[in-house]
Tab-separated table of C-alpha atoms in Angstrom:
chain	number	residue	atom	x	y	z
C	20	UNK	CA	1.818	-2.276	-3.985
C	21	UNK	CA	1.184	-1.017	-7.430
C	22	UNK	CA	0.929	-3.349	-10.383
C	23	UNK	CA	4.237	-1.979	-11.784
C	24	UNK	CA	5.888	-2.345	-8.530
C	25	UNK	CA	4.610	-5.956	-8.199
C	26	UNK	CA	5.831	-6.835	-11.651
C	27	UNK	CA	9.311	-5.195	-11.040
C	28	UNK	CA	9.553	-7.199	-7.881
C	29	UNK	CA	8.616	-10.392	-9.671
C	30	UNK	CA	11.368	-9.998	-12.291
C	31	UNK	CA	14.031	-9.339	-9.712
C	32	UNK	CA	12.879	-12.365	-7.739
C	33	UNK	CA	12.999	-14.492	-10.784
C	34	UNK	CA	16.458	-13.359	-11.816
C	35	UNK	CA	17.947	-13.746	-8.459
C	36	UNK	CA	16.422	-17.173	-7.773
C	37	UNK	CA	16.742	-18.772	-11.262
C	38	UNK	CA	19.598	-21.166	-10.403
C	39	UNK	CA	17.802	-22.650	-7.360
C	40	UNK	CA	14.085	-22.116	-7.925
C	41	UNK	CA	11.922	-24.599	-6.214
C	42	UNK	CA	8.432	-23.141	-6.579
C	43	UNK	CA	6.960	-21.567	-9.676
C	44	UNK	CA	4.144	-18.924	-8.990
C	45	UNK	CA	2.147	-18.399	-12.154
C	46	UNK	CA	-1.027	-16.300	-12.703
C	47	UNK	CA	-3.371	-15.504	-15.463
C	48	UNK	CA	-2.849	-11.707	-15.605
C	49	UNK	CA	-0.949	-9.055	-13.920
C	50	UNK	CA	-4.114	-8.000	-11.980
C	51	UNK	CA	-3.792	-11.321	-10.198
C	52	UNK	CA	-0.451	-10.195	-8.615
C	53	UNK	CA	-2.479	-8.340	-5.915
C	54	UNK	CA	-3.497	-11.785	-4.552
C	55	UNK	CA	-0.522	-13.752	-5.595
C	56	UNK	CA	2.160	-11.493	-3.948
C	57	UNK	CA	0.858	-12.877	-0.663
C	58	UNK	CA	2.142	-16.383	-1.834
C	59	UNK	CA	5.374	-14.704	-2.804
C	60	UNK	CA	5.779	-12.853	0.483
C	61	UNK	CA	5.160	-15.966	2.429
C	62	UNK	CA	7.622	-18.198	0.580
C	63	UNK	CA	10.272	-15.276	0.921
C	64	UNK	CA	9.589	-15.294	4.667
C	65	UNK	CA	10.070	-18.990	5.022
C	66	UNK	CA	13.152	-18.850	2.696
C	67	UNK	CA	12.000	-20.818	-0.293
C	68	UNK	CA	13.420	-19.808	-3.633
C	69	UNK	CA	10.762	-19.052	-6.136
C	70	UNK	CA	9.949	-17.380	-9.537
C	71	UNK	CA	6.823	-15.569	-10.654
C	72	UNK	CA	5.322	-15.380	-14.147
C	73	UNK	CA	2.258	-14.235	-16.036
C	74	UNK	CA	1.094	-17.417	-18.171
C	75	UNK	CA	-2.434	-17.002	-19.483
C	76	UNK	CA	-4.279	-20.417	-20.104
C	77	UNK	CA	-6.486	-18.599	-22.696
C	78	UNK	CA	-4.317	-15.823	-24.338
C	79	UNK	CA	-0.936	-17.705	-24.118
C	80	UNK	CA	-1.759	-21.436	-24.128
C	81	UNK	CA	1.514	-22.478	-25.872
C	82	UNK	CA	3.446	-20.570	-23.200
C	83	UNK	CA	1.551	-22.280	-20.484
C	84	UNK	CA	2.318	-25.750	-21.957
C	85	UNK	CA	5.912	-24.951	-22.418
C	86	UNK	CA	6.174	-23.650	-18.860
C	87	UNK	CA	4.378	-26.593	-17.230
C	88	UNK	CA	6.240	-29.178	-19.369
C	89	UNK	CA	9.738	-27.703	-18.693
C	90	UNK	CA	9.141	-26.967	-14.954
C	91	UNK	CA	10.505	-30.263	-13.705
C	92	UNK	CA	13.607	-30.201	-15.816
C	93	UNK	CA	14.376	-26.594	-14.600
C	94	UNK	CA	14.314	-27.856	-10.898
C	95	UNK	CA	10.942	-26.572	-9.947
C	96	UNK	CA	9.256	-28.975	-7.362
C	97	UNK	CA	5.893	-27.334	-6.827
C	98	UNK	CA	3.648	-25.027	-8.984
C	99	UNK	CA	1.305	-22.441	-7.486
C	100	UNK	CA	-1.113	-21.288	-10.049
C	101	UNK	CA	-3.580	-18.414	-9.323
C	102	UNK	CA	-6.480	-17.522	-11.609
C	103	UNK	CA	-9.882	-15.873	-11.700
C	104	UNK	CA	-13.058	-16.369	-13.541
C	105	UNK	CA	-13.091	-19.424	-15.671
C	106	UNK	CA	-9.757	-20.165	-13.928
C	107	UNK	CA	-8.402	-22.896	-16.244
C	108	UNK	CA	-4.724	-22.110	-15.512
C	109	UNK	CA	-4.169	-24.602	-12.497
C	110	UNK	CA	-5.912	-27.468	-14.180
C	111	UNK	CA	-4.192	-26.940	-17.696
C	112	UNK	CA	-0.788	-26.693	-15.804
C	113	UNK	CA	-1.497	-29.925	-13.993
C	114	UNK	CA	-2.398	-31.653	-17.208
C	115	UNK	CA	1.241	-31.027	-18.541
C	116	UNK	CA	3.266	-32.093	-15.509
C	117	UNK	CA	3.405	-34.538	-12.684
C	118	UNK	CA	4.549	-31.929	-10.230
C	119	UNK	CA	2.136	-30.885	-7.489
C	120	UNK	CA	0.052	-27.979	-8.599
C	121	UNK	CA	-1.671	-25.906	-6.076
C	122	UNK	CA	-4.690	-23.650	-7.258
C	123	UNK	CA	-5.419	-20.293	-5.816
C	124	UNK	CA	-8.948	-18.891	-6.850
C	125	UNK	CA	-8.521	-15.168	-7.403
C	126	UNK	CA	-11.686	-13.193	-6.364
C	127	UNK	CA	-13.641	-12.161	-9.432
C	128	UNK	CA	-15.936	-8.982	-9.692
C	129	UNK	CA	-18.955	-10.958	-11.053
C	130	UNK	CA	-19.061	-13.828	-8.632
C	131	UNK	CA	-16.532	-12.814	-5.819
C	132	UNK	CA	-14.359	-15.854	-6.792
C	133	UNK	CA	-16.974	-18.646	-6.420
C	134	UNK	CA	-16.632	-19.108	-10.137
C	135	UNK	CA	-12.850	-19.295	-9.750
C	136	UNK	CA	-13.018	-21.806	-6.852
C	137	UNK	CA	-15.451	-24.134	-8.561
C	138	UNK	CA	-13.357	-24.043	-11.888
C	139	UNK	CA	-10.373	-25.061	-10.029
C	140	UNK	CA	-12.033	-27.652	-7.615
C	141	UNK	CA	-14.000	-29.422	-10.103
C	142	UNK	CA	-11.148	-31.215	-11.876
C	143	UNK	CA	-11.905	-34.678	-13.388
C	144	UNK	CA	-10.586	-37.793	-11.784
C	145	UNK	CA	-6.873	-38.421	-12.991
C	146	UNK	CA	-5.584	-34.751	-13.032
C	147	UNK	CA	-5.437	-33.498	-9.423
C	148	UNK	CA	-5.127	-29.904	-8.365
C	149	UNK	CA	-4.850	-29.001	-4.739
C	150	UNK	CA	-7.483	-26.171	-4.284
C	151	UNK	CA	-7.052	-23.481	-1.655
C	152	UNK	CA	-9.310	-20.746	-0.344
C	153	UNK	CA	-10.396	-17.716	-2.382
C	154	UNK	CA	-7.977	-14.774	-2.282
C	155	UNK	CA	-5.346	-13.755	0.106
C	156	UNK	CA	-5.800	-16.571	2.650
C	157	UNK	CA	-5.625	-19.118	-0.369
C	158	UNK	CA	-2.342	-17.582	-1.587
C	159	UNK	CA	-0.688	-17.648	1.881
C	160	UNK	CA	-1.966	-21.193	2.525
C	161	UNK	CA	-0.655	-22.204	-1.012
C	162	UNK	CA	2.745	-21.042	-0.055
C	163	UNK	CA	2.703	-22.851	3.408
C	164	UNK	CA	1.431	-26.163	1.755
C	165	UNK	CA	4.146	-25.817	-0.915
C	166	UNK	CA	6.721	-25.461	1.893
C	167	UNK	CA	5.287	-28.432	3.631
C	168	UNK	CA	5.641	-30.491	0.460
C	169	UNK	CA	9.186	-29.315	0.014
C	170	UNK	CA	9.922	-29.873	3.582
C	171	UNK	CA	9.588	-33.599	3.222
C	172	UNK	CA	12.889	-33.547	1.011
C	173	UNK	CA	14.493	-30.325	2.117
C	174	UNK	CA	15.168	-30.081	5.905
C	175	UNK	CA	16.139	-26.436	5.997
C	176	UNK	CA	12.663	-25.637	4.582
C	177	UNK	CA	10.902	-27.991	6.966
C	178	UNK	CA	12.598	-26.370	9.995
C	179	UNK	CA	11.960	-22.860	8.700
C	180	UNK	CA	8.308	-23.704	8.293
C	181	UNK	CA	8.335	-25.123	11.830
C	182	UNK	CA	9.721	-21.927	13.189
C	183	UNK	CA	7.080	-19.912	11.177
C	184	UNK	CA	4.356	-21.992	12.775
C	185	UNK	CA	5.778	-21.587	16.257
C	186	UNK	CA	6.028	-17.842	15.802
C	187	UNK	CA	2.554	-17.618	14.566
C	188	UNK	CA	1.288	-19.593	17.710
C	189	UNK	CA	3.329	-17.364	20.028
C	190	UNK	CA	1.829	-14.209	18.440
C	191	UNK	CA	-1.626	-15.420	19.051
C	192	UNK	CA	-0.922	-16.352	22.722
C	193	UNK	CA	0.671	-13.067	23.301
C	194	UNK	CA	-2.658	-11.373	22.799
C	195	UNK	CA	-5.334	-13.463	24.319
C	196	UNK	CA	-7.818	-10.651	24.947
C	197	UNK	CA	-8.324	-8.258	22.038
C	198	UNK	CA	-10.460	-5.987	24.147
C	199	UNK	CA	-7.583	-5.604	26.601
C	200	UNK	CA	-5.237	-4.691	23.802
C	201	UNK	CA	-7.657	-2.160	22.494
C	202	UNK	CA	-8.038	-0.522	25.940
C	203	UNK	CA	-4.308	-0.412	26.333
C	204	UNK	CA	-4.034	1.393	23.034
C	205	UNK	CA	-6.917	3.861	23.987
C	206	UNK	CA	-5.245	4.544	27.432
C	207	UNK	CA	-1.935	5.416	25.717
C	208	UNK	CA	-3.680	7.886	23.437
C	209	UNK	CA	-5.575	9.531	26.471
C	210	UNK	CA	-2.148	9.806	28.219
C	211	UNK	CA	-0.533	11.544	25.324
C	212	UNK	CA	-3.497	13.943	25.060
C	213	UNK	CA	-3.359	14.803	28.651
C	214	UNK	CA	0.432	15.593	28.492
C	215	UNK	CA	-0.215	17.827	25.717
C	216	UNK	CA	-2.956	19.766	27.528
C	217	UNK	CA	-0.738	20.231	30.530
C	218	UNK	CA	1.965	21.846	28.380
C-alpha cells in the first residue's frame, strides 16, 4: 500500500468511527504507517472501532499533549503508539493520560529498530508503556492486546477476539506438514504442464 493510500484510508477510518472510537492509533510520521497499518487491519478484522493520526513527539509536541490529554474524554480506551528511532511518542503519550498505552517500535534504518525498542521499553517507574515487538508482529500484537483489554468490558469484542484465536489455531492445524503442502502445489503445477503438452 502506498503512503498516500494509507493516509487516505486512515482519514476514512477516523471519520467513519469518530462517534464510537475505542482505540487511538498514533504514529510519529507518515512513514510509520507501513508498520502501523497492520494494527489497523487487525482491529478492523476483530471489529474494534479505531482512529489513526500522525502525532510527532518532537515536531508537534503540543498536538501530542492535546491528543493524549483529551483521549479519555473522547471515549478512547486504549492508545497504540508507534515510533522509530528515539521513539519518545509512546512514553510522552503515557505521561499525559491514565489510559493504557501500547508502544510499537518501528524498525529504523540505522539500528533495525533496536533503538526504538529500548527507547520505549526503558520507561521510568511510574509511567508504564506496554512494549511490543519490533515491526509488523508488534503492530499486530498491539491490536490483539488492545482487543483483550477492551474485551474485559466489551463482551462482543471479547467474543470476536476468541473467534479470531480459534480461527488462527484451525489454520495452523489444517497445515501440519509444510513439506506436504509444497509437494501438493508442485504436483498441481506438473499436472497443468502435462495437460498443456498433451494439447
